[in-house]
Amino acid sequence: MLTIALGGAAGIAVPAPAWAVGDQRPGALRPPTLTTADQRVAARVSAERALWHLQVLSQGIGPRIGGTRSEHRAADYISGVLDHLGYDVTRQPFAVADKFLAQLEARPGLPRDLCWQTGASPHGALDVKVRGDVVDVHAGTAADYPADVTGKIVLIDYVAANREALVATAVTNGAKAVVFLPADLVEPRRAAAFSPTLPGSATTPVPIPVVGVAQAQKHRLRAALAAGRLRLTVSTAAHRGLTSHNVLAERRRSSTDGPVVMVSAHYDTVIGAPGANDDGSGTVLCLELARVLRKLPTSATVRFALWGSEEQGLLGSRYYVSQLPQAERDRIVAVYQNDMVATSWDPATRYWLLSFTGLANRATDEVAAAAARLGYEPRISPVTLRGSSDHQSFQEVGIAAANFSWRGEASPALLEPPYHSPEDTIAKNISLERLKVSMELIGAAAYATAGPALPGGAD
Ligand SMILES: [Zn+2]
């Protein structure tokens, strides 16, 4: 099987899928029985092309925090790709909350396979850069401090209920910055980076930076410290007055009144996560299907939507739906949302059909039908109740939509360990085989829904 060497320090090889259109798919129980329309999609989709986009998003840009410059760079990239493919591209702006971020650097260097963005406390020192030797004070009570930590950066195990007292003790002892370490979550979960709030600081301002790292970062910091002296630089930044964007694209001269089929994903990430699978995978699925479908005539309009600020509470898709007049809502036949469609986590062997109402609709029906034609039906779940992605915003107003995603067999709550963490990278969390299966399923379903115009009339 072909492997693709990725750039970067790790030099990781990602196995590339290598099946032909008529072949039985990996994990399928039988060969496919494809329509002419399905064959047109399956013959064209390329996991390798999607990977190029994913490298730009997750490695070139990295974390894409709603409303910040990082998300704007991703919107620029996505818009550029869609424009280059010949689509009419629109950016829909909306206001989002302030963000408080930090970056860690160290001497000797921190491991480069991990992202070192963290959250900063909005109530600690912001827009500052401090440098100092690291001291691990564990539980962070007064008794845990060595004689003098003046000018040092302290690692403290985070306990939400005590966080303000822990910071006050660090300040009293002369610490230069606080790095809060989250408790380990139960496997397969791992704690994300966070921006610790210190509400009592309205009366007593905290004069030093306070940051919250992810579980994976915690273990690497403690390992680095165990190996010897660790000198850390903590840079904090407040990002205020932010605007996030949805990126929308449809073919030029699309009809302004017929039916619309939507294919969507969110392109933002949580703090500290390069977002290769969540949701770089869904984003590049959209970009690759935009390339595949651009010259295939359809009777309905195919509209691609890349949502901003999903991780802040489905903000982009909610805003989009709120701005859509009822006549425009009525045009939408189905919304195919793709959130986490390529994890390489072994137990994520089931492709989930997730509906906010728990009921089947046009989107779930078409994907189930496409799965049957492609021979994948043993791998798909029954229609299962779950929101928590942008399909919810549409289903809340009665539009047929669903989210599609690879997860563990037993439950859609079984997400891969790198989820929302600095380890959500191509090397640690992307299967090109699963990405290709996802593109075939959604491409075939969306094209069938849109009414392929085929020579000779029908299949
Ligand atoms: Zn997501």
GROMACS .gro file of C-alpha atoms and ligand atoms in nm, residues 266 278-279 310-311 339-340, ligand 1:
model
    8
  266HIS     CA    1  -1.659   2.377   1.079
  278ASP     CA    2  -1.180   1.816   1.447
  279ASP     CA    3  -1.265   1.952   1.206
  310GLU     CA    4  -1.853   2.608   1.606
  311GLU     CA    5  -1.646   2.529   1.914
  339ASP     CA    6  -1.749   1.679   1.190
  340MET     CA    7  -1.453   1.445   1.259
  460ZN      ZN    8  -1.595   1.952   1.575
   0.00000   0.00000   0.00000
